[in-house]
């Protein structure tokens, strides 16, 4: 083999190794917020960071791999990521190593799923932060903006 073929072979092997490493990597922990939830696949469709108070709201924490901690803490704050205000509520739940995502899905008292106002437990529009942590370390946080109610189509 000549040196050009050797270089090509080495570059090809390096490219293949890089693709293999990239294919095995996991995504960083993140939060997805949406108006739609597919219960069969346990997936929330990411529809943005602005929701009307009366929009259905689903919040999903995706870890990128199986959970390697026994408890997950969800905390909701009033304010922004850079300027968190008062804590509205928090909840600790047990999780298992078989899980890689956790979804906040609330049932409304009137039937159906909770809207943004009910899930966040707020009464006025404005920014809200959802934060997920484990073992005292924040894993992911996301700010969403709640706006005034939308008119319903059937009204």
Coordinates of N, CA and C in Angstrom, one line a residue, residues 67-72 92-97 134-135:
X67 N -32.3 6.3 35.1 CA -32.0 7.0 36.3 C -31.0 6.3 37.2
X68 N -30.0 7.0 37.7 CA -29.1 6.4 38.6 C -29.2 7.0 40.0
X69 N -30.4 7.3 40.4 CA -30.7 7.8 41.7 C -32.1 7.3 42.1
X70 N -32.3 7.2 43.4 CA -33.6 6.6 43.9 C -34.8 7.6 44.0
X71 N -34.5 8.9 44.1 CA -35.6 9.9 44.3 C -35.3 11.1 43.4
X72 N -36.4 11.6 42.8 CA -36.4 12.8 42.0 C -37.3 13.8 42.6
X92 N -41.3 15.1 46.0 CA -40.3 14.1 45.8 C -41.0 12.8 45.5
X93 N -40.5 12.1 44.4 CA -41.0 10.8 44.0 C -39.9 9.8 43.9
X94 N -40.3 8.6 44.2 CA -39.4 7.5 44.0 C -39.3 7.1 42.5
X95 N -38.1 6.8 42.0 CA -37.9 6.4 40.6 C -37.0 5.2 40.7
X96 N -37.0 4.5 39.5 CA -36.1 3.3 39.4 C -35.1 3.4 38.3
X97 N -34.2 2.5 38.3 CA -33.2 2.5 37.3 C -33.7 2.0 35.9
X134 N -31.9 15.7 42.0 CA -31.7 14.5 42.7 C -30.4 14.6 43.5
X135 N -30.4 14.0 44.7 CA -29.3 14.1 45.6 C -28.7 15.5 45.8

